[in-house]
mmCIF file of C-alpha atoms in Angstrom:
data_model
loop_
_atom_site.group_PDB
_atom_site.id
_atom_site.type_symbol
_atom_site.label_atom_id
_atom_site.label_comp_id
_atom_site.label_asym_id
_atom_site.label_seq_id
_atom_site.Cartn_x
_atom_site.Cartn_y
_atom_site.Cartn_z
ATOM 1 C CA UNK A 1 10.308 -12.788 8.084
ATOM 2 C CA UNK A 2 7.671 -11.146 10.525
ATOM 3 C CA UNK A 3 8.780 -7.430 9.874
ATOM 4 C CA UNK A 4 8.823 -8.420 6.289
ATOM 5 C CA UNK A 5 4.990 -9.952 6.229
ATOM 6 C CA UNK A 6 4.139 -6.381 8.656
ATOM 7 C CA UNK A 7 5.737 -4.254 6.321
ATOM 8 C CA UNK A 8 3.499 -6.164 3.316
ATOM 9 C CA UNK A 9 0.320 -5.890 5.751
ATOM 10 C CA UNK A 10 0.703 -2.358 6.444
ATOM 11 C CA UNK A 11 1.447 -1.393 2.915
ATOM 12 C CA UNK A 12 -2.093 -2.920 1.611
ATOM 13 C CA UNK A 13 -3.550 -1.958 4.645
ATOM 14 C CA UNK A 14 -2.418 1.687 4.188
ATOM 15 C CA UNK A 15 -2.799 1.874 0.304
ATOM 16 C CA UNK A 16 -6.881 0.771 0.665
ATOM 17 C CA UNK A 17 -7.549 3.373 3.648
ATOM 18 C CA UNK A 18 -5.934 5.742 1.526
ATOM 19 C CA UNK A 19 -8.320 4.320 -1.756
ATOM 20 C CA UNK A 20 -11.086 4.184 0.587
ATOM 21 C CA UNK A 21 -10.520 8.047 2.383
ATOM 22 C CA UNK A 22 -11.846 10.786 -0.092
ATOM 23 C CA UNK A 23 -9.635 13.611 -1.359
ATOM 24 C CA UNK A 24 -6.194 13.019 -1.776
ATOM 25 C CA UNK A 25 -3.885 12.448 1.072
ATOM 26 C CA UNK A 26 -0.551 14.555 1.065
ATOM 27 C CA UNK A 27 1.542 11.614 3.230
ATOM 28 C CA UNK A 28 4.319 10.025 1.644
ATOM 29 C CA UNK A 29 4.567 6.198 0.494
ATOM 30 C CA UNK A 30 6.557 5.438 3.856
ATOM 31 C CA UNK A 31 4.233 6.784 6.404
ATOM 32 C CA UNK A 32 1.688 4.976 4.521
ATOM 33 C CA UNK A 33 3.230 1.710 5.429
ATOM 34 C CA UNK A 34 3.632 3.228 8.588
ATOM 35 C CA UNK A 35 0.273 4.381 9.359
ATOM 36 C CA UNK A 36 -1.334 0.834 7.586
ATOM 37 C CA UNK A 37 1.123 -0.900 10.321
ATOM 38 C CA UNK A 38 -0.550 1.087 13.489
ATOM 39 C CA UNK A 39 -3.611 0.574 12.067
ATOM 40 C CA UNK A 40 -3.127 -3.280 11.760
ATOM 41 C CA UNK A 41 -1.892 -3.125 15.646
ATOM 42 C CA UNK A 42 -5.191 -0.978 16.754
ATOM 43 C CA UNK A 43 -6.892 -3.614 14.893
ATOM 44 C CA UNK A 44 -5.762 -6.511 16.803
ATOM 45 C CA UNK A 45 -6.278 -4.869 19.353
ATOM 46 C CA UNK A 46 -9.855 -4.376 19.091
ATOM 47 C CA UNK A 47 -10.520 -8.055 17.884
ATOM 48 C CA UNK A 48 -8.678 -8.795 20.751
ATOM 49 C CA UNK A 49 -10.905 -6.645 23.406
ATOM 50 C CA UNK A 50 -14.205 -7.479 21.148
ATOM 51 C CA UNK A 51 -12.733 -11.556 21.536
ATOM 52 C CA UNK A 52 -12.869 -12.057 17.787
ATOM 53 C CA UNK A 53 -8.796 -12.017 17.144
ATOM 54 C CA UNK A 54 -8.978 -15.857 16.603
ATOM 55 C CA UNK A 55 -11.710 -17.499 15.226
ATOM 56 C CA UNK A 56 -12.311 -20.916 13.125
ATOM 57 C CA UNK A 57 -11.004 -20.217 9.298
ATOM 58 C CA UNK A 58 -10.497 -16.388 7.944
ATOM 59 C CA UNK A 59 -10.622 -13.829 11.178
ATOM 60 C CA UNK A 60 -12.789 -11.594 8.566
ATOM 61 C CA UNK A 61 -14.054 -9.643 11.482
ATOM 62 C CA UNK A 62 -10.353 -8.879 12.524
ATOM 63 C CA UNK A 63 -9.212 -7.858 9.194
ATOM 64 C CA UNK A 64 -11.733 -5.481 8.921
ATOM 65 C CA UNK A 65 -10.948 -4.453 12.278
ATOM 66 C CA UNK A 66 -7.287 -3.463 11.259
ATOM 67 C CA UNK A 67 -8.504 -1.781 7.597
ATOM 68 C CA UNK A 68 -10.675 0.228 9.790
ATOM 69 C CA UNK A 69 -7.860 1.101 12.066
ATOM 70 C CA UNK A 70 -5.485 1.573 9.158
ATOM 71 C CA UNK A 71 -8.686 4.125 7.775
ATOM 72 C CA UNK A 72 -8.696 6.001 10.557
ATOM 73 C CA UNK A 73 -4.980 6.568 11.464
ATOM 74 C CA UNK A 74 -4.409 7.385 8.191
ATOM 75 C CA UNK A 75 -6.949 9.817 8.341
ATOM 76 C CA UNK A 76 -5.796 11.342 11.245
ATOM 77 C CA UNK A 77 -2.510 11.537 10.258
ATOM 78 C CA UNK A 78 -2.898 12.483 7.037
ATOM 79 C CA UNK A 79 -4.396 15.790 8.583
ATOM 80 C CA UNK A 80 -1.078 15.824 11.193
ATOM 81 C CA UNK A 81 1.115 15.477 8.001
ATOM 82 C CA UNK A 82 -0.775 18.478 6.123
ATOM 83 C CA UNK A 83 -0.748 20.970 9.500
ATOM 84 C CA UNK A 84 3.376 20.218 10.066
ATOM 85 C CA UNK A 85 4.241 20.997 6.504
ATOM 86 C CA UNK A 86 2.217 23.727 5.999
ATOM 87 C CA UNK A 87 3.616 25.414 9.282
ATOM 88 C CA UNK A 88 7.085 24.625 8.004
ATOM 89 C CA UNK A 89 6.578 26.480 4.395
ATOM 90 C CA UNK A 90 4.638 29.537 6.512
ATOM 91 C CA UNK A 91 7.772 29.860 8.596
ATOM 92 C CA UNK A 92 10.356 30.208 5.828
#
């Protein structure tokens, strides 16, 4: 059930960075989830450095730790995804 609720997290994670970036990203559904499940992890890992990963009620701070963290991979490798494929359709 955890790589279920992860897969869930970094889904809506990864759809709002992508709602939230302007332009139009080029990466596929998939590496959405992907990128909205690194940028969950970063996240944590910040609330967990900053000492706000568990606090009394909703950890608001923490979620908007991981949407910024899901913003900014997905950012970055939105910009990754566009350089690889348009290297691959220069080389054929």
């Amino acid at each position: 059930m955890t790589w279920l609720w992860a897969i869930i997290v970094g889904l809506v994670l990864g759809l709002i960075a992508k709602a939230l970036i302007p332009g139009k990203q080029q990466i596929p559904l998939w590496l959405t989830v992907i990128f909205g499940m690194l940028g969950s992890v970063l996240g944590n890992w910040a609330a967990t450095g900053l000492g706000v990963a568990d606090t009394k009620g909703i950890d608001w701070i923490r979620h908007l730790l991981q949407l910024a963290g899901a913003v900014l991979i997905v950012a970055i490798g939105d910009r990754l995804w566009v350089a690889m494929r348009g290297h691959k359709r220069h080389a054929t």
